mmCIF file of C-alpha atoms in Angstrom:
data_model
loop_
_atom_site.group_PDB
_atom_site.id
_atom_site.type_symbol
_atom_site.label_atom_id
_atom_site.label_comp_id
_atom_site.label_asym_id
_atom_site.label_seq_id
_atom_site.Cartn_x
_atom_site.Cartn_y
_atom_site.Cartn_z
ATOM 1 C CA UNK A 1 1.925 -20.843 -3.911
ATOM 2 C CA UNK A 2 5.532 -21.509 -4.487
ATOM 3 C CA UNK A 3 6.225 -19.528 -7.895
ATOM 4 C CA UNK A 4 3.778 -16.855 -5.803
ATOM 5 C CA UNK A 5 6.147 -16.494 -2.687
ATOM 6 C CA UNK A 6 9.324 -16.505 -4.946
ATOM 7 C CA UNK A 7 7.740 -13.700 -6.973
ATOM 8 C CA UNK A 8 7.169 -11.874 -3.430
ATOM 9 C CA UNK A 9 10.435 -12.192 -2.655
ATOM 10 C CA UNK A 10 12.157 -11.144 -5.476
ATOM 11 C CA UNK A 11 10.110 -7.983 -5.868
ATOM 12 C CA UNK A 12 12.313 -6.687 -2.649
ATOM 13 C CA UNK A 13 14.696 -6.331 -5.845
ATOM 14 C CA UNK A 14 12.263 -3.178 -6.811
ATOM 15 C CA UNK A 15 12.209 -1.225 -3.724
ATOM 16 C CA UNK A 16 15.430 0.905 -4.887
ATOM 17 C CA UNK A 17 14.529 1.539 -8.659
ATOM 18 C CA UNK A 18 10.717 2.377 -7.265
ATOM 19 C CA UNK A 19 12.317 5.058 -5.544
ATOM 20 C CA UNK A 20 14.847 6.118 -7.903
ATOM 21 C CA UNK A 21 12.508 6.456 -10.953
ATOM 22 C CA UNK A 22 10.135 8.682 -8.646
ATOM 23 C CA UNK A 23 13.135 11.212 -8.304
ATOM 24 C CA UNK A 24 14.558 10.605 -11.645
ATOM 25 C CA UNK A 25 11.506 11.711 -13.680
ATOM 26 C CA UNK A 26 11.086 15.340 -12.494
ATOM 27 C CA UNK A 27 14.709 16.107 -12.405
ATOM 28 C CA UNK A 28 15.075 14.758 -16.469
ATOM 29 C CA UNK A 29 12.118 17.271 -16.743
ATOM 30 C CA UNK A 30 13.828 19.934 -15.858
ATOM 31 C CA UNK A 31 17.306 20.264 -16.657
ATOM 32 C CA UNK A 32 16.363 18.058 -20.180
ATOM 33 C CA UNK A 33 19.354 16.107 -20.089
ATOM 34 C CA UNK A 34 19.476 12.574 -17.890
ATOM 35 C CA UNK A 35 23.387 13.268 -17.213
ATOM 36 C CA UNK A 36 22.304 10.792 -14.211
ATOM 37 C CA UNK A 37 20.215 8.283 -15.833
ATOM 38 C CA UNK A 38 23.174 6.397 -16.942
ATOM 39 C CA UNK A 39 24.974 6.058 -13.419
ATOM 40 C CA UNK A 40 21.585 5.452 -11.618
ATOM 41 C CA UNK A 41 20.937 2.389 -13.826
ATOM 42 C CA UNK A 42 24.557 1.364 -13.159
ATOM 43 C CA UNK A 43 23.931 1.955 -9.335
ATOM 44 C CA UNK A 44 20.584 0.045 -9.439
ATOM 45 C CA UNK A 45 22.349 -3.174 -11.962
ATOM 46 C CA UNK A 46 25.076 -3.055 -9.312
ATOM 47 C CA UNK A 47 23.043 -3.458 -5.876
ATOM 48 C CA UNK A 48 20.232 -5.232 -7.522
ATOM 49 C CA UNK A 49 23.291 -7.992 -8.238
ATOM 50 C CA UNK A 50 24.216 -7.935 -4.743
ATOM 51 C CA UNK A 51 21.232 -8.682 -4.136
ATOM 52 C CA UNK A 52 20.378 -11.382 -6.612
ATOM 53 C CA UNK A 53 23.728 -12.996 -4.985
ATOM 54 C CA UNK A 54 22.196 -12.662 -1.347
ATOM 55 C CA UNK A 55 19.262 -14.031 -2.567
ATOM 56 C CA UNK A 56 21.109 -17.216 -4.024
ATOM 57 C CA UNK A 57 23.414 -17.572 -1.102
ATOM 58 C CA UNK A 58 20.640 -17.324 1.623
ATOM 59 C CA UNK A 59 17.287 -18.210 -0.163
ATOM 60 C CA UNK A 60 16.978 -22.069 0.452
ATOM 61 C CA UNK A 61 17.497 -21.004 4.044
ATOM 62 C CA UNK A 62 14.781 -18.108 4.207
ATOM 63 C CA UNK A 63 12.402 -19.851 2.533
ATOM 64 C CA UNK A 64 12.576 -23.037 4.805
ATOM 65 C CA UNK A 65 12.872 -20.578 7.690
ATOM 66 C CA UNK A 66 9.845 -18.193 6.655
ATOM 67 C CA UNK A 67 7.086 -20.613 4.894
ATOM 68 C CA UNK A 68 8.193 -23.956 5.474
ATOM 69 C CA UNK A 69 10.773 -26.772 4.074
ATOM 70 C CA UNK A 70 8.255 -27.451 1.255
ATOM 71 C CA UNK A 71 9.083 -23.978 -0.024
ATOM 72 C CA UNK A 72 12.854 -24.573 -0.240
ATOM 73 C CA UNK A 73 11.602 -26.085 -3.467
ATOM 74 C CA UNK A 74 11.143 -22.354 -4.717
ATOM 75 C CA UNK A 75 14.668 -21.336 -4.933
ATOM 76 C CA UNK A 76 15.455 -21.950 -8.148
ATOM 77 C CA UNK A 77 12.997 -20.126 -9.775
ATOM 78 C CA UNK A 78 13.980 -17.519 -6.971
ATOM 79 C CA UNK A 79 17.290 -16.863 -8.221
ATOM 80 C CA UNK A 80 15.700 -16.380 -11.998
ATOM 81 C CA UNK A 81 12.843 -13.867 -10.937
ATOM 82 C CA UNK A 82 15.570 -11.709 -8.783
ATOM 83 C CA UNK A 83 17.449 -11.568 -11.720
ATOM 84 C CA UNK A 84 14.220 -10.545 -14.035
ATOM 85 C CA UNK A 85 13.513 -7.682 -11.140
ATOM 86 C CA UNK A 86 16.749 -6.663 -11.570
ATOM 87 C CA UNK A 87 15.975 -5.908 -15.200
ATOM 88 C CA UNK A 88 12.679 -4.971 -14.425
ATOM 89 C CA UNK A 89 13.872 -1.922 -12.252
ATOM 90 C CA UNK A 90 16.412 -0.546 -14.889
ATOM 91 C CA UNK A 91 13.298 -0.569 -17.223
ATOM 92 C CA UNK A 92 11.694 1.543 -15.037
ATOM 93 C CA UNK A 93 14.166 3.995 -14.347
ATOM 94 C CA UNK A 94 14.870 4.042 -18.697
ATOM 95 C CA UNK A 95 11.008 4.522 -18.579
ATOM 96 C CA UNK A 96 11.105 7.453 -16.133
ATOM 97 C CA UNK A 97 14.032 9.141 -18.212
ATOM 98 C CA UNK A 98 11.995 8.609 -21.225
ATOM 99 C CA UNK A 99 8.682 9.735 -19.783
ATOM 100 C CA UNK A 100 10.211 13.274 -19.231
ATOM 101 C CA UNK A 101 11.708 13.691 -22.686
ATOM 102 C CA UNK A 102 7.751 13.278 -23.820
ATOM 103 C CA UNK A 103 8.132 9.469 -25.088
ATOM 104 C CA UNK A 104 5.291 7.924 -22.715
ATOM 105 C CA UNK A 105 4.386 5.464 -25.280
ATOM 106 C CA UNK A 106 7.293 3.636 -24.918
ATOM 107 C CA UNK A 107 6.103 2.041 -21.584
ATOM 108 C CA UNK A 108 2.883 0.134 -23.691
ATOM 109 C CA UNK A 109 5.438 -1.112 -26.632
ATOM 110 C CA UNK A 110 7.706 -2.440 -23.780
ATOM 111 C CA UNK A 111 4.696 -3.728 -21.753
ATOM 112 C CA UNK A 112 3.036 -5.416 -25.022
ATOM 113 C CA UNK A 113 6.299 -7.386 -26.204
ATOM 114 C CA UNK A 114 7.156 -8.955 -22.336
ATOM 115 C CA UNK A 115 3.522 -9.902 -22.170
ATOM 116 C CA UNK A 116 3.913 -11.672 -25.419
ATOM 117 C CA UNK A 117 7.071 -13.270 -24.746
ATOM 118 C CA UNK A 118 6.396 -14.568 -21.050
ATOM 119 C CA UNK A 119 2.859 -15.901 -23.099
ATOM 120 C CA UNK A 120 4.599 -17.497 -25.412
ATOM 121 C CA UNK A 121 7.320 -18.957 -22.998
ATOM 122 C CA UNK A 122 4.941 -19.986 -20.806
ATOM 123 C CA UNK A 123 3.101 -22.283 -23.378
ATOM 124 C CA UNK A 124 6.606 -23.957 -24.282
ATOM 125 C CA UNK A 125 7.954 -24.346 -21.063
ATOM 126 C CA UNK A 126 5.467 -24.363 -18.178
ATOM 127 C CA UNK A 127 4.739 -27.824 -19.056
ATOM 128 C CA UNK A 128 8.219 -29.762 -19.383
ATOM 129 C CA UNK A 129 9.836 -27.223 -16.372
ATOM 130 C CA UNK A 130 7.274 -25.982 -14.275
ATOM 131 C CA UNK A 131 8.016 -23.874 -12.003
ATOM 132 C CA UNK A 132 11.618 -23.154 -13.492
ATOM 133 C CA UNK A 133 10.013 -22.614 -16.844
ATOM 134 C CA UNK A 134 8.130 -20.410 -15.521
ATOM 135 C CA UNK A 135 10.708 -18.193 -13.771
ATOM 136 C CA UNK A 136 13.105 -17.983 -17.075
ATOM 137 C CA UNK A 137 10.163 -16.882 -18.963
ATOM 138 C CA UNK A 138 10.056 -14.065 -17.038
ATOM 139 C CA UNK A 139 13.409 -13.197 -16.958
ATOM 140 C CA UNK A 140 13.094 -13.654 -20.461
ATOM 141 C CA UNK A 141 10.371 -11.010 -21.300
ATOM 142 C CA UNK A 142 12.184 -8.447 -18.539
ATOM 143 C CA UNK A 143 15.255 -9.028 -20.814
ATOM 144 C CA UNK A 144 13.372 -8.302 -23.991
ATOM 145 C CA UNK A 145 11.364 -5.256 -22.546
ATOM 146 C CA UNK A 146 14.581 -3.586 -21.129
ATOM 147 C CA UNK A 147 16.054 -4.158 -24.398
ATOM 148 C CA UNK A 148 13.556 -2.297 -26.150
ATOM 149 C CA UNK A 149 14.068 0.297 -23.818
ATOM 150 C CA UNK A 150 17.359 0.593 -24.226
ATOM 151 C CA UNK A 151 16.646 1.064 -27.736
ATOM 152 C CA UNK A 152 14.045 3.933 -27.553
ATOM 153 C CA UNK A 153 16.828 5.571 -24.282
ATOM 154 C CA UNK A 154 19.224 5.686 -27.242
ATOM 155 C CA UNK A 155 17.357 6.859 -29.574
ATOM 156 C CA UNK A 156 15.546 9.633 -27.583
ATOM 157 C CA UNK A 157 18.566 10.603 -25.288
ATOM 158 C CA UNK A 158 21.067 10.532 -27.790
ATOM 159 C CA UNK A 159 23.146 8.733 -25.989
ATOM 160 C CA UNK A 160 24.940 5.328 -26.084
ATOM 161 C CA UNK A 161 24.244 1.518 -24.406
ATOM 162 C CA UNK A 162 27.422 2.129 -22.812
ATOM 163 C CA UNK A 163 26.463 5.762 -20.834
ATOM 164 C CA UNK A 164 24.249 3.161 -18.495
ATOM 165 C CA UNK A 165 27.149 1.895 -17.102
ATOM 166 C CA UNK A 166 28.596 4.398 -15.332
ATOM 167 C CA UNK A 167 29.380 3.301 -11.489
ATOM 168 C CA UNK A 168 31.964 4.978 -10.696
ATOM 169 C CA UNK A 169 29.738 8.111 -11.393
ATOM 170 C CA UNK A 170 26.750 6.985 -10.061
ATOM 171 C CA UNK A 171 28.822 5.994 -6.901
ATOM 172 C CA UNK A 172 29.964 9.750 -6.739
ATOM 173 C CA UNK A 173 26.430 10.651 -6.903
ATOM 174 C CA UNK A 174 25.320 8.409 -4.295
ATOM 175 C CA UNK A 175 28.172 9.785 -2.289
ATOM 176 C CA UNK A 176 27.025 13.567 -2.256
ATOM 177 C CA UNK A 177 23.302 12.738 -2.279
ATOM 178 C CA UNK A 178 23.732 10.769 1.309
ATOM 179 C CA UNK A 179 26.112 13.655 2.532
ATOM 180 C CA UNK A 180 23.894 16.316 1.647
ATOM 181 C CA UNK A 181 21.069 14.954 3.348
ATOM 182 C CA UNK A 182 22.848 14.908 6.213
ATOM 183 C CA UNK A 183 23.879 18.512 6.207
#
């Protein structure tokens, strides 16, 4: 129950990239480029921190509040699966991207090596670290899948690493998306 309700929580961490890789598909489809792939994952790293940090700041306290004082004990491994969402949710929206370019497979390769490398974790560290163990095997195989897909986004955008870091551009885009919905 504890690793279950840390899990919960830290999937808040995917509500933005859920909805950002919905939107980001079709428009790679058509226009064939991604010029906003790059500052959407920098947007998404960005808040997903902030939100990591919230979650560190004010988790002991939720959880104690929300299930009980015996799930203060989940905080910990809290703070390392909001950091594996975090990494989870740029997959998805380098997933998306690739998805429209044609390169679905990429999402089973990615899939295949984080299920091998939580396995594998999990077996090693489960039993000395528990619940911890558990929690940095995840982060772990989120790590390794986005870096796969990093890889392939390179590959089949023709583009570098350091395109995905563009927040001052994905700021700007931010910017006239909320005004324009507005109009």
């Amino acid at each position: 129950g504890l690793f279950v309700v840390a899990a919960s929580i830290a999937d808040v961490l995917l509500i933005i990239p859920n909805g950002i890789s919905q939107v980001l598909l079709p428009q790679v489809a058509a226009d064939g480029h991604g010029r906003s792939t790059g500052p959407l994952v920098a947007l998404n790293v960005a808040f997903g921190l902030m939100g990591v940090a919230a979650i560190y700041l004010f988790g002991k306290f939720w959880l104690a509040d929300l299930f009980g004082q015996r799930y203060s004990q989940s905080t910990e491994p809290l703070l390392w699966l909001s950091a594996a969402s975090v990494a989870t949710g740029t997959w998805k929206l380098l997933l998306s991207d690739l998805a429209a370019r044609g390169n679905t497979s990429v999402r089973i390769r990615t899939s295949t090596l984080a299920g091998a490398v939580v396995i594998s974790l999990d077996l090693v560290l489960l039993e000395p670290y528990g619940l911890r163990g558990a929690a940095v095997a995840t982060l772990v195989a989120s790590m390794a899948a986005l870096a796969l897909a990093c890889a392939e986004w390179t590959r089949g955008a023709d583009r570098r690493v350091s395109d995905l870091f563009q927040l001052a551009l994905g700021l700007r885009l931010a910017r006239n998306a909320a005004c324009g919905a507005f109009r």
